[in-house]
Structure formats: C-alpha cells, structure tokens
Amino acid sequence: MVTLTTATTALAQVPRLQNFQLVQKQNFNCGPHLRTYVVKSLNDSQGIGIRCVKFSEGIPGKPIPRLAWYGEGNWSGSTYRHVGQAIYRGRNLVGFASDIHGNGEYFNGDFPGNLNVQVLGGGSTIRVTGAWNEEWQLVRSTNYKPLPRPKTCGGYFDEYQVSDLSGSRRGDGLRCVLRGGLKNTTWFGNGNWGGSTYSHVGTRSVNGYGAGDICGTNFGTICNTFSWGSLKLTPVPGGFDVTGAWSEKWR
C-alpha cells in the first residue's frame, strides 16, 4: 500500500490507531489505501465526521502537499463535504479546502490558506486551527453513515465530467479539482466503470500523481491504489487527458 508506506517513512513515529466506541458496531473506514480519521470540535460544536487522508512527500521547501483529504459529516445537524490539501510555507503547514456543494449539503465555504495544520504523534492526530477548530484522530473504523454520492462539485472547484479516453469503456464520472493552494494538484473523484462504482482521492508527490480509492459503504465497490507517478495529467483544451494507469478524458 503505497500511501501507508510513504507516510510511515516520512513520519518519525508509527501512528497509534484507535477504535472510537461511539456505538457497539464499528462499520466505516476509508479502505486500505487511505487513512481514516474521526473528527471532534475543539470549541464544543456538536457533530460527527470522517476524513479520508492520503499522505504525500511534502516537506519544507518542496512545492507538493504533505497531505490531501476528503471529508464529510455534520455540525449541529447541518451537513458538509469538502476536499483539502496542506502545503508547507516555510516551516508552517498551511491548509486549503473547499466545500463540495449542490448535492444537499448545508455548508458552502472556501478556505484559501487560512487553515493551520499540525501532524502530531506520527500522524495519529491532526489538529486544524484558524478558520476551523478541530482535531482528527486516526482510527481503524468508526460508526458513521456516509452521505449520498455527490453528483456536482459546486462553485469552488474546477469540475470535470469523465469518460473513457478511447471511448471503448462504458462508464462516466465526476472530478472535483481544488483551485486553492497548488492548482490542479488534489481532487476528489467518483463514478462507475462497467457498472462498478468507485470514489477516490488523488494528489501529487515528487514522482508525480497518484490516487487511493475510498472503498465500500456507499463510496464504491472498486478498491485500488495507484502509485506515485502512475498517473499523467496532460492539459488539453477544456480539461485533461489522463493516461498511465488510467485512460480518462476530463472535460
């Protein structure tokens, strides 16, 4: 699993996993290719949420994300869904995130570098302050019912519809590409190929683009990982041609 191997090498400690006993049954995780975190508010807001996190190789002086994530949940009963990435500026890890909106989500905000991100305990805890005030705890699983699959990204993303590059495969998809931070670097995608559903988080390392599927529990039946450099995004009029491990047309 490239994501976990890369993260463990880059972090000084082995993160400590927990099972949050919210109820007796622990029924959700992001799958084997991303790290699963649960979220708690640091200012006593009531709510529940999850973060599916992909660590990259960002260190001070390298213009690539330290981590990228997809998150969803609710605060005080109001739903949200977002995509984010954190990048070093000097010695500080600065977070950028945008809310996915238009699928029934309540919140619709943009956070263009006003998140302070700290990776603690070898990645067992991530603390986000500034515009947000929350802490993420690494878990094996938790009790969480995902939101319905999104069909649109909202106004803060570059949104692309996906088809097979050669036109031979049956299927389609959605790509929500972050504008904030390092443009065209991090995205959330979902769709289906041949009737099998998928969702994933994609981002970049020093060796190029990679992605990890969010597996099961409403997110998708396809569960793969794509190593750094296995994906090539070539800009074309109106979007990208994606080649390598994938053969996709984003327009």
Coordinates of C-alpha atoms in Angstrom, one line a residue:
M1 CA 0.0 0.0 0.0
V2 CA 1.9 3.0 -1.3
T3 CA 0.1 5.6 0.8
L4 CA 0.8 3.9 4.1
T5 CA 4.4 3.0 3.2
T6 CA 5.2 6.6 2.1
A7 CA 3.5 8.1 5.2
T8 CA 5.3 5.8 7.6
T9 CA 8.7 6.6 6.0
A10 CA 8.1 10.3 6.1
L11 CA 6.8 10.4 9.7
A12 CA 9.1 10.0 12.7
Q13 CA 6.7 7.8 14.7
V14 CA 4.3 4.9 14.0
P15 CA 0.8 6.4 14.4
R16 CA -1.4 4.9 17.1
L17 CA -4.7 3.6 15.9
Q18 CA -7.9 3.6 18.0
N19 CA -11.4 2.3 17.7
F20 CA -13.8 5.0 18.8
Q21 CA -16.6 3.3 20.7
L22 CA -19.4 5.6 19.6
V23 CA -21.8 2.7 19.5
Q24 CA -21.2 -1.0 19.7
K25 CA -20.8 -1.6 15.9
Q26 CA -17.8 -0.1 14.1
N27 CA -18.9 -0.1 10.5
F28 CA -17.0 2.5 8.5
N29 CA -13.4 3.1 7.3
C30 CA -12.0 4.7 4.2
G31 CA -10.4 1.4 3.0
P32 CA -6.8 0.1 3.0
H33 CA -5.4 2.8 0.7
L34 CA -6.2 5.9 2.8
R35 CA -6.0 6.7 6.5
T36 CA -9.3 7.0 8.3
Y37 CA -9.8 9.8 10.9
V38 CA -12.7 10.8 13.0
V39 CA -13.3 14.5 13.8
K40 CA -14.1 16.3 17.0
S41 CA -14.6 20.0 17.5
L42 CA -12.1 21.9 19.7
N43 CA -14.7 24.5 20.5
D44 CA -17.5 22.2 21.6
S45 CA -19.6 22.2 18.4
Q46 CA -21.7 19.2 18.2
G47 CA -21.3 16.9 15.2
I48 CA -19.6 13.9 13.6
G49 CA -17.4 13.5 10.6
I50 CA -14.7 11.5 8.9
R51 CA -11.6 12.3 6.9
C52 CA -10.0 10.1 4.3
V53 CA -6.4 11.2 4.1
K54 CA -3.6 10.5 1.7
F55 CA -0.1 11.5 2.8
S56 CA 2.4 12.6 0.3
E57 CA 6.1 13.7 0.5
G58 CA 5.8 17.4 1.2
I59 CA 8.5 18.9 3.4
P60 CA 9.6 22.5 3.8
G61 CA 10.9 23.7 0.5
K62 CA 9.1 21.2 -1.7
P63 CA 6.0 22.5 -3.5
I64 CA 3.9 19.4 -3.1
P65 CA 1.2 18.5 -0.5
R66 CA 2.1 17.0 2.8
L67 CA -1.4 15.5 2.9
A68 CA -4.6 15.6 0.9
W69 CA -8.0 14.6 2.1
Y70 CA -11.7 14.2 1.5
G71 CA -14.0 15.0 4.4
E72 CA -17.7 14.9 5.2
G73 CA -20.1 14.9 8.2
N74 CA -22.3 17.3 10.0
W75 CA -22.0 20.1 12.5
S76 CA -25.1 20.6 14.7
G77 CA -27.1 18.6 12.2
S78 CA -26.0 20.6 9.1
T79 CA -24.2 18.5 6.5
Y80 CA -20.9 19.3 4.8
R81 CA -18.5 17.8 2.3
H82 CA -15.1 19.1 1.4
V83 CA -11.7 18.4 -0.2
G84 CA -8.4 19.8 1.2
Q85 CA -4.7 19.8 0.9
A86 CA -1.9 21.0 3.2
I87 CA 1.4 22.5 1.9
Y88 CA 4.4 23.8 3.7
R89 CA 5.1 27.6 3.7
G90 CA 8.4 27.9 5.4
R91 CA 8.1 25.7 8.5
N92 CA 4.4 26.0 8.7
L93 CA 1.9 23.6 7.2
V94 CA -0.9 25.6 5.6
G95 CA -4.2 24.1 4.7
F96 CA -6.5 24.9 1.8
A97 CA -10.0 23.4 1.5
S98 CA -13.3 24.0 -0.4
D99 CA -16.8 22.7 0.3
I100 CA -18.5 20.5 -2.2
H101 CA -22.0 21.9 -2.7
G102 CA -25.2 21.3 -4.6
N103 CA -26.0 17.8 -3.5
G104 CA -28.0 18.7 -0.4
E105 CA -25.0 19.9 1.7
Y106 CA -25.7 22.8 4.0
F107 CA -22.3 24.4 4.2
N108 CA -20.7 26.1 1.2
G109 CA -17.4 27.7 2.2
D110 CA -13.9 28.2 0.8
F111 CA -10.7 28.2 2.9
P112 CA -7.9 29.7 0.8
G113 CA -4.9 29.1 3.0
N114 CA -6.4 30.1 6.3
L115 CA -6.1 26.7 7.9
N116 CA -3.2 25.9 10.2
V117 CA -2.4 22.1 10.1
Q118 CA -0.3 20.2 12.6
V119 CA 0.5 16.5 12.2
L120 CA 1.1 15.1 15.7
G121 CA 2.1 11.8 17.2
G122 CA 3.4 10.4 13.9
G123 CA 0.1 11.0 12.2
S124 CA -2.1 9.6 15.0
T125 CA -3.6 13.1 15.4
I126 CA -4.1 16.0 13.0
R127 CA -5.0 19.4 14.5
V128 CA -6.6 22.1 12.3
T129 CA -7.0 25.6 13.6
G130 CA -7.5 29.1 12.2
A131 CA -10.8 29.2 10.2
W132 CA -11.5 25.7 11.6
N133 CA -11.0 24.5 15.1
E134 CA -11.0 20.7 15.1
E135 CA -8.9 17.6 15.8
W136 CA -8.7 14.4 13.7
Q137 CA -8.0 11.1 15.4
L138 CA -6.7 8.1 13.4
V139 CA -8.9 5.1 13.8
R140 CA -9.3 1.6 12.3
S141 CA -13.0 2.1 12.0
T142 CA -15.9 4.1 13.4
N143 CA -19.7 4.2 13.4
Y144 CA -20.6 6.5 10.5
K145 CA -23.2 6.5 7.7
P146 CA -21.8 8.3 4.6
L147 CA -23.7 10.9 2.8
P148 CA -25.2 10.0 -0.6
R149 CA -22.7 10.1 -3.5
P150 CA -22.2 13.6 -4.9
K151 CA -23.1 14.5 -8.5
T152 CA -21.8 18.0 -8.6
C153 CA -18.8 19.9 -7.1
G154 CA -20.1 23.4 -6.5
G155 CA -18.6 26.7 -7.4
Y156 CA -15.2 26.5 -5.7
F157 CA -13.8 23.7 -7.8
D158 CA -12.8 23.1 -11.4
E159 CA -15.5 20.4 -12.2
Y160 CA -14.9 17.9 -15.0
Q161 CA -17.1 15.1 -16.4
V162 CA -15.2 11.9 -17.1
S163 CA -15.4 9.4 -20.0
D164 CA -13.1 6.8 -21.3
L165 CA -10.3 8.3 -23.4
S166 CA -10.6 5.8 -26.2
G167 CA -14.4 5.6 -26.0
S168 CA -14.3 1.8 -25.5
R169 CA -15.3 1.5 -21.8
R170 CA -18.8 2.1 -20.6
G171 CA -19.0 4.5 -17.7
D172 CA -18.7 8.0 -16.5
G173 CA -17.5 10.1 -13.6
L174 CA -17.1 13.4 -11.7
R175 CA -13.8 15.1 -10.8
C176 CA -13.7 18.0 -8.3
V177 CA -10.3 19.6 -8.6
L178 CA -9.1 22.0 -6.0
R179 CA -8.3 25.5 -7.1
G180 CA -6.8 26.7 -3.8
G181 CA -3.1 26.0 -2.9
L182 CA -1.3 24.2 -5.6
K183 CA -3.7 24.3 -8.6
N184 CA -4.5 21.1 -10.4
T185 CA -2.8 19.0 -7.7
T186 CA -5.6 17.5 -5.5
W187 CA -9.0 16.2 -6.4
F188 CA -11.9 14.0 -5.4
G189 CA -13.5 11.7 -8.0
N190 CA -16.3 9.3 -8.3
G191 CA -18.3 7.4 -10.9
N192 CA -18.6 4.0 -12.4
W193 CA -16.8 1.8 -14.9
G194 CA -18.9 -1.1 -16.3
G195 CA -21.5 -0.6 -13.6
S196 CA -19.0 -0.9 -10.8
T197 CA -18.8 2.3 -8.6
Y198 CA -15.7 4.0 -7.3
S199 CA -14.6 7.1 -5.3
H200 CA -11.0 8.3 -4.8
V201 CA -8.7 11.0 -3.6
G202 CA -5.9 12.0 -6.0
T203 CA -2.8 14.2 -5.4
R204 CA 0.9 14.5 -6.2
S205 CA 4.3 13.7 -4.9
V206 CA 7.8 14.3 -6.1
N207 CA 7.4 11.4 -8.5
G208 CA 4.1 12.5 -10.0
Y209 CA 0.4 11.9 -9.5
G210 CA -1.2 9.0 -7.5
A211 CA -4.6 8.2 -6.0
G212 CA -6.3 5.9 -3.5
D213 CA -9.8 4.6 -3.7
I214 CA -12.3 5.2 -0.8
C215 CA -13.7 1.7 -0.5
G216 CA -17.1 0.4 0.3
T217 CA -20.0 1.8 2.4
N218 CA -21.6 4.0 -0.3
F219 CA -18.3 5.1 -1.8
G220 CA -17.8 2.3 -4.2
T221 CA -17.1 -1.4 -4.9
I222 CA -13.8 -0.8 -6.7
C223 CA -10.9 -0.7 -4.3
N224 CA -7.5 0.1 -5.9
T225 CA -4.4 2.2 -5.2
F226 CA -2.3 4.0 -7.9
S227 CA 1.3 4.6 -7.0
W228 CA 3.1 7.9 -7.4
G229 CA 3.8 8.7 -11.0
S230 CA 1.4 6.1 -12.3
L231 CA -1.0 8.8 -13.5
K232 CA -0.2 11.5 -16.0
L233 CA -2.4 14.6 -16.4
T234 CA -1.9 16.3 -19.7
P235 CA -3.7 19.7 -20.1
V236 CA -5.8 19.9 -23.3
P237 CA -8.5 22.5 -24.3
G238 CA -11.3 22.2 -21.8
G239 CA -9.6 19.9 -19.3
F240 CA -7.2 17.0 -19.1
D241 CA -6.3 13.7 -20.7
V242 CA -5.3 11.2 -18.0
T243 CA -3.0 8.4 -19.1
G244 CA -0.8 5.7 -17.5
A245 CA -2.7 3.5 -15.1
W246 CA -5.9 5.3 -16.2
S247 CA -7.3 6.2 -19.6
E248 CA -9.7 9.0 -19.0
K249 CA -10.9 12.2 -20.6
W250 CA -11.8 15.0 -18.2
R251 CA -13.8 17.8 -19.8

